[in-house]
Amino acid sequence: MKKAFVTGATGQDGSYLIELLLEKGYEVHGLIRRSSTFNTSRIDHVYQDPHEKKLHFYLHYGDLSDTGNIRKLIFDIQPDEVYHLGAQSHVRVSFDIPEYTADITGLGALRILEAIKDFEKSHDKKIRFYQASSSEMFGSTPPPQNEKTSFHPRSPYGCAKVFAYHTTVNYREAYNMFAVNGVLFNHESERRGETFVTRKITRGIARILAGLDKKLYLGNLNARRDWGYAKEYMEAAWMMLQQDKPDDYVIGTGETHSVKEFVQAAFKHAGISDWKKYVEIDPRYYRPTEVDSLIADPSKARKKLKWKPKTTFDSLVRLMVEEDLRVYSPNIKEA
Ligand code: NAP
Ligand code: GDD
């Protein structure tokens, strides 16, 4: 039985990856932060389904700032694969807490790579490492963006991810480690954090229809993103660690839409044509520097991993709207 260690186990991607690894028969170890409130809502169902055969799923308290703890976990668990998804992942927030973001999102990767390097020196075992790199690293470099595109990050988050990206490549080259970067473009789902724009929109619409909110306050509607479905992106992450040789891959759909287009499509799925009545611009959601346009060129992943996206933009918007309407449906008033 293969063993995997997943950081960011309680996040959107962590939850899909853990489901996938358990389905494939892995023993899965997740890193979880101590919190004063429950923070396992995305993975609770993995414990709860009584129809599942016994799953080998374990959670360990820790924090990416804590070198000793990370090191201990790598040495104790002795995983075959490490999926490093944990991060301060919010771009706007990274302008408010840049040092913390550099520590967790940047140095966090270094701490894990160092622990793996030292483990491999003293044990007769190799550990494969996946770094959750980001299209945010391309920043202001014009699209389409692929593995050869240069980086020009536009946020403390983007800068931290560039550091982690290059550190991953450096450890691969310097210590012959199986360390890869998955450069993933924006991926969303019904489990997306509520403050990222797609989920903020679909949840906001459901709350308006339920009579809980009157308006949806947003920032820059002109930014363009390449949005895909998170579950499929975690399949790509797993595939990267199953290759014969370590390499870096761009994952995205190759299609771009503006935030405004997402808003229009989401309101339409909820049966509202006049979205402008409900949306207000609040400059507090603007960023000091913005990433204007992202479009993936995922041809390398299509060719080498045989990975391609299945969920279209419209289906993604619909599934997110439907799920938020279902969550808030007890409160939805008769039209
Ligand atoms: P997410 O939902 O924000 O999850 C982030 C995870 O990191 C959570 O489990 C969080 O724990 C954990 N975390 C945060 N700070 C930590 C710390 N100090 N110590 C330990 N764990 C910590 O993010 P996601 O969307 O799943 O993304 C997963 C990874 O992919 C991130 O590295 C992100 O930067 C990267 N990425 C995401 C996208 C995307 O579009 N989703 C695209 C490219 C790259 P709590 O639950 O306790 O907060
Ligand atoms: N969050 C947010 N809230 N974004 C808004 C809002 C708002 O009210 N209004 C407009 N936007 C715009 C942002 O300015 C940005 O251009 C776009 O919507 C997308 O914002 P987010 O959903 O916060 O995502 P992101 O692109 O900044 O970052 C996400 O994708 C990256 C990959 O490119 C995150 O998941 C990162 O962790 C990830 O690396």
Short mmCIF file of C-alpha atoms and ligand atoms in Angstrom, two decimals:
data_model
loop_
_atom_site.label_atom_id
_atom_site.label_comp_id
_atom_site.label_asym_id
_atom_site.label_seq_id
_atom_site.Cartn_x
_atom_site.Cartn_y
_atom_site.Cartn_z
CA MET A 1 0.00 0.00 0.00
CA LYS A 2 1.43 3.39 -1.05
CA LYS A 3 1.58 6.13 1.56
CA ALA A 4 0.84 9.79 0.78
CA PHE A 5 1.30 12.89 2.94
CA VAL A 6 -0.97 15.80 1.99
CA THR A 7 -0.49 19.34 3.33
CA GLY A 8 -3.52 21.60 2.97
CA ALA A 9 -5.69 18.55 3.69
CA THR A 10 -8.62 20.70 4.86
CA GLY A 11 -8.61 22.95 1.76
CA GLN A 12 -10.58 22.65 -1.47
CA ASP A 13 -7.89 20.75 -3.37
CA GLY A 14 -6.84 18.67 -0.37
CA SER A 15 -10.34 17.28 -0.02
CA TYR A 16 -10.54 16.14 -3.68
CA LEU A 17 -7.02 14.74 -3.65
CA ILE A 18 -7.63 12.77 -0.44
CA GLU A 19 -10.80 11.23 -1.95
CA LEU A 20 -8.83 10.27 -5.06
CA LEU A 21 -5.91 8.75 -3.14
CA LEU A 22 -8.22 6.75 -0.85
CA GLU A 23 -10.12 5.45 -3.89
CA LYS A 24 -6.79 4.31 -5.30
CA GLY A 25 -6.02 2.39 -2.11
CA TYR A 26 -3.41 4.70 -0.59
CA GLU A 27 -2.77 5.15 3.10
CA VAL A 28 -3.28 8.91 3.43
CA HIS A 29 -1.83 11.25 6.05
CA GLY A 30 -3.06 14.84 6.14
CA LEU A 31 -1.66 17.93 7.86
CA ILE A 32 -4.25 19.87 9.81
CA ARG A 33 -3.95 23.16 11.75
CA ARG A 34 -5.33 23.43 15.22
CA SER A 35 -8.33 25.75 15.09
CA SER A 36 -10.78 27.02 17.71
CA THR A 37 -13.64 26.02 15.40
CA PHE A 38 -14.10 22.86 13.33
CA ASN A 39 -12.12 23.12 10.08
CA THR A 40 -12.70 19.66 8.62
CA SER A 41 -16.05 20.23 6.88
CA ARG A 42 -14.58 19.40 3.45
CA ILE A 43 -13.23 16.02 4.57
CA ASP A 44 -15.73 14.95 7.24
CA HIS A 45 -17.59 12.75 4.75
CA VAL A 46 -14.47 10.64 4.25
CA TYR A 47 -14.85 9.47 7.84
CA GLN A 48 -18.62 9.32 7.82
CA ASP A 49 -19.60 7.10 4.89
CA PRO A 50 -20.53 3.77 6.53
CA HIS A 51 -20.54 1.98 3.14
CA GLU A 52 -16.82 2.51 2.65
CA LYS A 53 -14.49 -0.31 3.52
CA LYS A 54 -12.01 0.67 6.23
CA LEU A 55 -10.07 3.66 5.01
CA HIS A 56 -6.50 4.32 5.97
CA PHE A 57 -6.78 8.04 6.61
CA TYR A 58 -4.96 9.87 9.40
CA LEU A 59 -4.76 13.55 10.35
CA HIS A 60 -1.74 15.11 12.08
CA TYR A 61 -1.67 18.49 13.77
CA GLY A 62 1.01 20.83 12.48
CA ASP A 63 1.82 24.08 10.78
CA LEU A 64 3.94 24.92 7.77
CA SER A 65 5.86 27.46 9.88
CA ASP A 66 7.06 24.70 12.22
CA THR A 67 10.22 23.14 10.78
CA GLY A 68 10.67 20.58 13.57
CA ASN A 69 7.11 19.32 13.26
CA ILE A 70 7.27 19.03 9.45
CA ARG A 71 10.53 17.16 9.71
CA LYS A 72 9.18 14.80 12.35
CA LEU A 73 6.12 14.01 10.25
CA ILE A 74 8.20 13.21 7.15
CA PHE A 75 10.51 10.94 9.19
CA ASP A 76 7.64 9.24 11.08
CA ILE A 77 5.24 8.74 8.17
CA GLN A 78 7.93 7.87 5.59
CA PRO A 79 5.54 8.62 2.70
CA ASP A 80 6.07 7.51 -0.89
CA GLU A 81 4.49 10.73 -2.15
CA VAL A 82 4.11 14.22 -0.67
CA TYR A 83 1.48 16.56 -2.10
CA HIS A 84 2.28 20.03 -0.83
CA LEU A 85 -0.99 21.97 -1.15
CA GLY A 86 -0.91 23.97 2.09
CA ALA A 87 -0.56 27.74 1.67
CA GLN A 88 -1.89 31.17 2.54
CA SER A 89 -3.63 31.01 -0.81
CA HIS A 90 -5.57 34.29 -0.99
CA VAL A 91 -3.97 36.82 -3.36
CA ARG A 92 -5.74 39.93 -2.01
CA VAL A 93 -4.98 38.95 1.59
CA SER A 94 -1.30 38.47 0.72
CA PHE A 95 -1.01 42.27 0.33
CA ASP A 96 -2.18 42.62 3.95
CA ILE A 97 0.07 39.87 5.36
CA PRO A 98 3.04 39.68 2.97
CA GLU A 99 5.59 38.39 5.47
CA TYR A 100 3.31 35.61 6.72
CA THR A 101 2.50 34.70 3.10
CA ALA A 102 6.21 34.49 2.21
CA ASP A 103 6.81 32.31 5.27
CA ILE A 104 3.96 29.84 4.71
CA THR A 105 3.53 29.88 0.93
CA GLY A 106 7.23 30.30 0.10
CA LEU A 107 9.36 28.90 2.91
CA GLY A 108 6.81 26.17 3.68
CA ALA A 109 7.88 24.36 0.50
CA LEU A 110 11.56 24.73 1.39
CA ARG A 111 10.97 23.23 4.85
CA ILE A 112 9.37 20.14 3.35
CA LEU A 113 12.02 19.74 0.64
CA GLU A 114 14.81 20.00 3.24
CA ALA A 115 13.13 17.35 5.39
CA ILE A 116 12.77 15.02 2.37
CA LYS A 117 16.39 15.64 1.33
CA ASP A 118 17.66 14.72 4.80
CA PHE A 119 15.34 11.72 5.03
CA GLU A 120 16.60 10.39 1.68
CA LYS A 121 20.22 10.77 2.85
CA SER A 122 19.68 8.47 5.81
CA HIS A 123 17.12 6.02 4.40
CA ASP A 124 17.05 3.71 1.44
CA LYS A 125 13.82 5.23 0.15
CA LYS A 126 12.86 8.00 -2.32
CA ILE A 127 9.96 10.37 -1.70
CA ARG A 128 8.15 12.02 -4.61
CA PHE A 129 7.20 15.68 -4.04
CA TYR A 130 4.43 17.73 -5.68
CA GLN A 131 4.50 21.54 -5.36
CA ALA A 132 1.18 23.37 -5.85
CA SER A 133 2.48 26.10 -8.13
CA SER A 134 0.22 28.72 -9.57
CA SER A 135 -0.65 30.66 -12.73
CA GLU A 136 -0.46 33.72 -10.46
CA MET A 137 3.33 33.44 -11.01
CA PHE A 138 2.86 34.58 -14.64
CA GLY A 139 1.34 37.82 -13.37
CA SER A 140 1.65 40.45 -16.08
CA THR A 141 3.25 38.21 -18.72
CA PRO A 142 0.72 38.13 -21.58
CA PRO A 143 -1.23 34.94 -22.36
CA PRO A 144 -1.26 32.20 -23.45
CA GLN A 145 1.03 30.91 -20.69
CA ASN A 146 2.86 27.58 -20.73
CA GLU A 147 5.88 25.89 -19.11
CA LYS A 148 8.30 28.16 -21.01
CA THR A 149 6.58 31.47 -20.19
CA SER A 150 8.53 33.82 -17.93
CA PHE A 151 7.20 34.84 -14.53
CA HIS A 152 6.29 38.39 -13.53
CA PRO A 153 4.34 38.02 -10.27
CA ARG A 154 1.99 40.82 -9.21
CA SER A 155 1.38 39.98 -5.54
CA PRO A 156 3.26 38.84 -2.43
CA TYR A 157 1.46 35.51 -2.95
CA GLY A 158 2.78 35.28 -6.54
CA CYS A 159 6.31 36.14 -5.37
CA ALA A 160 6.16 33.45 -2.67
CA LYS A 161 4.96 30.86 -5.21
CA VAL A 162 7.82 31.80 -7.58
CA PHE A 163 10.28 31.15 -4.72
CA ALA A 164 8.69 27.76 -4.01
CA TYR A 165 8.65 26.91 -7.74
CA HIS A 166 12.37 27.61 -8.20
CA THR A 167 13.26 25.86 -4.93
CA THR A 168 11.46 22.75 -6.19
CA VAL A 169 13.39 22.84 -9.49
CA ASN A 170 16.65 23.47 -7.62
CA TYR A 171 16.18 20.49 -5.27
CA ARG A 172 15.39 18.30 -8.27
CA GLU A 173 18.60 19.36 -10.00
CA ALA A 174 20.89 19.61 -6.96
CA TYR A 175 19.85 16.46 -5.08
CA ASN A 176 18.34 14.37 -7.85
CA MET A 177 14.96 14.47 -6.12
CA PHE A 178 11.65 13.52 -7.75
CA ALA A 179 10.20 17.00 -7.25
CA VAL A 180 7.63 18.48 -9.65
CA ASN A 181 5.64 21.69 -10.09
CA GLY A 182 2.02 21.54 -11.13
CA VAL A 183 1.41 25.06 -12.44
CA LEU A 184 -2.34 25.12 -12.02
CA PHE A 185 -4.63 27.81 -13.36
CA ASN A 186 -7.69 28.82 -11.32
CA HIS A 187 -9.83 25.84 -10.40
CA GLU A 188 -13.12 26.05 -8.61
CA SER A 189 -15.87 23.87 -7.23
CA GLU A 190 -18.77 23.80 -4.82
CA ARG A 191 -16.06 23.41 -2.12
CA ARG A 192 -14.21 26.60 -3.12
CA GLY A 193 -13.41 28.99 -0.27
CA GLU A 194 -16.17 31.57 0.14
CA THR A 195 -13.93 34.61 -0.41
CA PHE A 196 -12.60 33.62 -3.86
CA VAL A 197 -14.57 35.42 -6.53
CA THR A 198 -16.45 32.50 -8.12
CA ARG A 199 -17.80 31.11 -4.85
CA LYS A 200 -18.42 34.62 -3.53
CA ILE A 201 -20.65 35.18 -6.55
CA THR A 202 -22.57 31.88 -6.44
CA ARG A 203 -23.02 32.03 -2.66
CA GLY A 204 -23.96 35.71 -2.86
CA ILE A 205 -26.70 34.97 -5.40
CA ALA A 206 -28.11 32.18 -3.24
CA ARG A 207 -28.11 34.48 -0.20
CA ILE A 208 -29.87 37.24 -2.17
CA LEU A 209 -32.53 34.77 -3.33
CA ALA A 210 -32.92 33.54 0.24
CA GLY A 211 -33.51 37.09 1.43
CA LEU A 212 -30.34 37.11 3.55
CA ASP A 213 -28.45 39.77 1.52
CA LYS A 214 -29.61 42.59 -0.73
CA LYS A 215 -26.46 43.16 -2.78
CA LEU A 216 -23.29 41.47 -3.93
CA TYR A 217 -20.19 43.68 -3.53
CA LEU A 218 -17.32 42.93 -5.92
CA GLY A 219 -14.05 44.48 -7.13
CA ASN A 220 -12.52 44.36 -10.62
CA LEU A 221 -15.01 42.78 -13.05
CA ASN A 222 -12.66 43.05 -16.04
CA ALA A 223 -9.98 40.58 -14.91
CA ARG A 224 -9.90 37.43 -17.02
CA ARG A 225 -9.24 33.95 -15.67
CA ASP A 226 -8.93 30.42 -17.04
CA TRP A 227 -11.36 28.59 -14.73
CA GLY A 228 -11.58 24.79 -14.50
CA TYR A 229 -13.05 22.17 -12.16
CA ALA A 230 -10.87 21.41 -9.12
CA LYS A 231 -11.55 17.67 -8.95
CA GLU A 232 -10.09 17.13 -12.42
CA TYR A 233 -7.02 19.21 -11.54
CA MET A 234 -6.19 16.92 -8.64
CA GLU A 235 -6.22 13.95 -11.03
CA ALA A 236 -3.52 15.81 -12.98
CA ALA A 237 -1.50 16.36 -9.79
CA TRP A 238 -1.59 12.63 -9.05
CA MET A 239 -0.59 11.80 -12.66
CA MET A 240 2.49 14.04 -12.38
CA LEU A 241 3.86 11.92 -9.55
CA GLN A 242 3.28 8.67 -11.50
CA GLN A 243 5.56 9.62 -14.41
CA ASP A 244 8.96 7.98 -14.98
CA LYS A 245 10.75 11.32 -14.76
CA PRO A 246 10.04 14.45 -12.71
CA ASP A 247 8.92 17.45 -14.75
CA ASP A 248 6.76 20.59 -14.50
CA TYR A 249 3.32 20.88 -16.10
CA VAL A 250 0.82 23.65 -16.79
CA ILE A 251 -2.80 22.65 -16.08
CA GLY A 252 -5.75 24.70 -17.34
CA THR A 253 -8.55 24.73 -19.88
CA GLY A 254 -7.14 27.08 -22.55
CA GLU A 255 -10.29 29.22 -22.31
CA THR A 256 -10.65 32.58 -20.60
CA HIS A 257 -13.62 34.51 -19.19
CA SER A 258 -13.94 37.81 -17.38
CA VAL A 259 -15.29 38.09 -13.86
CA LYS A 260 -18.23 39.94 -15.42
CA GLU A 261 -18.96 36.94 -17.67
CA PHE A 262 -18.94 34.69 -14.60
CA VAL A 263 -21.37 37.04 -12.84
CA GLN A 264 -23.71 37.12 -15.87
CA ALA A 265 -23.65 33.33 -16.30
CA ALA A 266 -24.23 32.69 -12.58
CA PHE A 267 -27.21 35.06 -12.31
CA LYS A 268 -28.65 33.53 -15.48
CA HIS A 269 -28.43 30.01 -14.01
CA ALA A 270 -30.24 31.31 -10.93
CA GLY A 271 -33.03 32.67 -13.17
CA ILE A 272 -32.13 36.39 -12.84
CA SER A 273 -31.47 38.33 -16.06
CA ASP A 274 -30.97 41.81 -14.57
CA TRP A 275 -27.77 41.14 -12.56
CA LYS A 276 -26.80 44.85 -12.49
CA LYS A 277 -29.63 45.46 -10.02
CA TYR A 278 -27.82 43.34 -7.43
CA VAL A 279 -24.09 43.95 -8.02
CA GLU A 280 -22.19 46.93 -6.57
CA ILE A 281 -18.50 47.73 -6.99
CA ASP A 282 -16.56 48.15 -3.76
CA PRO A 283 -12.96 49.39 -4.29
CA ARG A 284 -11.85 47.59 -1.13
CA TYR A 285 -11.70 44.44 -3.28
CA TYR A 286 -9.29 46.00 -5.80
CA ARG A 287 -5.68 44.87 -5.60
CA PRO A 288 -2.67 47.24 -5.61
CA THR A 289 -1.44 45.32 -8.67
CA GLU A 290 -3.74 43.05 -10.66
CA VAL A 291 -3.24 40.04 -12.91
CA ASP A 292 -5.30 41.09 -15.92
CA SER A 293 -5.44 37.99 -18.07
CA LEU A 294 -4.65 34.31 -17.71
CA ILE A 295 -5.06 31.65 -20.41
CA ALA A 296 -3.35 28.29 -20.09
CA ASP A 297 -1.63 26.48 -22.90
CA PRO A 298 -1.91 22.97 -21.42
CA SER A 299 -0.62 21.14 -24.52
CA LYS A 300 2.32 19.51 -22.70
CA ALA A 301 -0.01 17.96 -20.10
CA ARG A 302 -2.37 16.80 -22.86
CA LYS A 303 0.50 15.14 -24.73
CA LYS A 304 2.57 13.68 -21.88
CA LEU A 305 0.04 13.06 -19.10
CA LYS A 306 -2.92 12.45 -21.46
CA TRP A 307 -4.81 14.88 -19.22
CA LYS A 308 -7.53 17.13 -20.50
CA PRO A 309 -10.30 19.10 -18.78
CA LYS A 310 -13.86 17.76 -19.04
CA THR A 311 -16.04 20.34 -17.29
CA THR A 312 -16.93 23.39 -19.42
CA PHE A 313 -17.12 26.94 -18.07
CA ASP A 314 -20.91 26.88 -18.27
CA SER A 315 -21.21 23.52 -16.46
CA LEU A 316 -18.83 24.74 -13.75
CA VAL A 317 -20.90 27.87 -13.13
CA ARG A 318 -24.10 25.81 -13.11
CA LEU A 319 -22.85 23.20 -10.64
CA MET A 320 -21.62 25.90 -8.25
CA VAL A 321 -24.87 27.90 -8.46
CA GLU A 322 -27.01 24.78 -8.01
CA GLU A 323 -25.08 23.68 -4.94
CA ASP A 324 -25.30 27.11 -3.26
CA LEU A 325 -29.01 27.33 -4.07
CA ARG A 326 -29.47 23.90 -2.49
CA VAL A 327 -27.57 24.97 0.65
CA TYR A 328 -29.66 28.11 1.05
CA SER A 329 -32.90 26.64 -0.32
CA PRO A 330 -34.70 26.41 3.05
CA ASN A 331 -34.65 30.20 3.05
CA ILE A 332 -35.46 30.79 -0.61
CA LYS A 333 -38.67 32.76 -0.97
CA GLU A 334 -41.39 31.98 -3.51
CA ALA A 335 -40.89 34.11 -6.63
P1 NAP B 1 -7.33 26.54 0.14
O1 NAP B 1 -8.71 26.00 -0.02
O2 NAP B 1 -7.14 27.95 0.58
O3 NAP B 1 -6.57 25.57 1.14
C1 NAP B 1 -5.33 25.93 1.71
C2 NAP B 1 -4.94 24.87 2.72
O4 NAP B 1 -3.70 25.26 3.34
C3 NAP B 1 -5.95 24.71 3.88
O5 NAP B 1 -6.01 23.35 4.24
C4 NAP B 1 -5.32 25.52 4.98
O6 NAP B 1 -5.72 25.13 6.27
C5 NAP B 1 -3.85 25.18 4.75
N1 NAP B 1 -2.95 26.13 5.42
C6 NAP B 1 -2.97 27.48 5.35
N2 NAP B 1 -2.00 27.99 6.14
C7 NAP B 1 -1.38 26.95 6.73
C8 NAP B 1 -0.33 26.83 7.67
N3 NAP B 1 0.27 27.91 8.19
N4 NAP B 1 0.07 25.59 8.07
C9 NAP B 1 -0.56 24.50 7.57
N5 NAP B 1 -1.57 24.53 6.68
C10 NAP B 1 -1.97 25.75 6.27
O7 NAP B 1 -6.51 26.40 -1.21
P2 NAP B 1 -6.80 25.44 -2.48
O8 NAP B 1 -7.64 26.19 -3.45
O9 NAP B 1 -7.20 24.10 -2.01
O10 NAP B 1 -5.35 25.39 -3.13
C11 NAP B 1 -4.42 24.38 -2.77
C12 NAP B 1 -3.02 24.82 -3.16
O11 NAP B 1 -2.95 25.07 -4.55
C13 NAP B 1 -2.53 26.12 -2.50
O12 NAP B 1 -1.16 26.00 -2.30
C14 NAP B 1 -2.82 27.18 -3.54
O13 NAP B 1 -1.97 28.28 -3.35
C15 NAP B 1 -2.52 26.40 -4.80
N6 NAP B 1 -3.22 26.82 -6.01
C16 NAP B 1 -4.57 26.92 -6.01
C17 NAP B 1 -5.24 27.26 -7.17
C18 NAP B 1 -6.75 27.36 -7.22
O14 NAP B 1 -7.26 27.95 -8.17
N7 NAP B 1 -7.46 26.79 -6.27
C19 NAP B 1 -4.51 27.49 -8.35
C20 NAP B 1 -3.12 27.36 -8.31
C21 NAP B 1 -2.48 27.00 -7.15
P3 NAP B 1 -7.09 25.73 6.94
O15 NAP B 1 -8.21 24.92 6.34
O16 NAP B 1 -6.86 25.49 8.38
O17 NAP B 1 -7.15 27.18 6.55
N1 GDD B 2 -11.56 37.43 -4.28
C1 GDD B 2 -12.19 38.37 -4.98
N2 GDD B 2 -13.24 39.04 -4.41
N3 GDD B 2 -11.78 38.62 -6.25
C2 GDD B 2 -12.48 39.55 -6.95
C3 GDD B 2 -13.56 40.25 -6.41
C4 GDD B 2 -13.96 39.98 -5.07
O1 GDD B 2 -14.89 40.57 -4.53
N4 GDD B 2 -14.05 41.08 -7.37
C5 GDD B 2 -13.30 40.91 -8.45
N5 GDD B 2 -12.33 40.00 -8.21
C6 GDD B 2 -11.28 39.59 -9.15
C7 GDD B 2 -9.85 39.66 -8.59
O2 GDD B 2 -9.37 41.01 -8.62
C8 GDD B 2 -9.13 38.72 -9.55
O3 GDD B 2 -8.73 39.41 -10.70
C9 GDD B 2 -10.20 37.69 -9.92
O4 GDD B 2 -11.45 38.22 -9.49
C10 GDD B 2 -9.99 36.32 -9.30
O5 GDD B 2 -9.81 36.50 -7.90
P1 GDD B 2 -9.79 35.24 -6.89
O6 GDD B 2 -11.00 34.40 -7.10
O7 GDD B 2 -9.52 35.78 -5.53
O8 GDD B 2 -8.58 34.35 -7.43
P2 GDD B 2 -7.09 34.74 -7.87
O9 GDD B 2 -7.00 34.56 -9.36
O10 GDD B 2 -6.64 36.01 -7.31
O11 GDD B 2 -6.26 33.59 -7.14
C11 GDD B 2 -6.70 32.23 -7.21
O12 GDD B 2 -6.15 31.61 -8.35
C12 GDD B 2 -4.72 31.49 -8.31
C13 GDD B 2 -4.30 30.81 -9.63
O13 GDD B 2 -4.23 31.76 -10.65
C14 GDD B 2 -6.30 31.55 -5.89
O14 GDD B 2 -6.89 30.29 -5.83
C15 GDD B 2 -4.78 31.38 -5.81
O15 GDD B 2 -4.46 30.60 -4.66
C16 GDD B 2 -4.31 30.67 -7.09
O16 GDD B 2 -2.92 30.47 -7.07
#
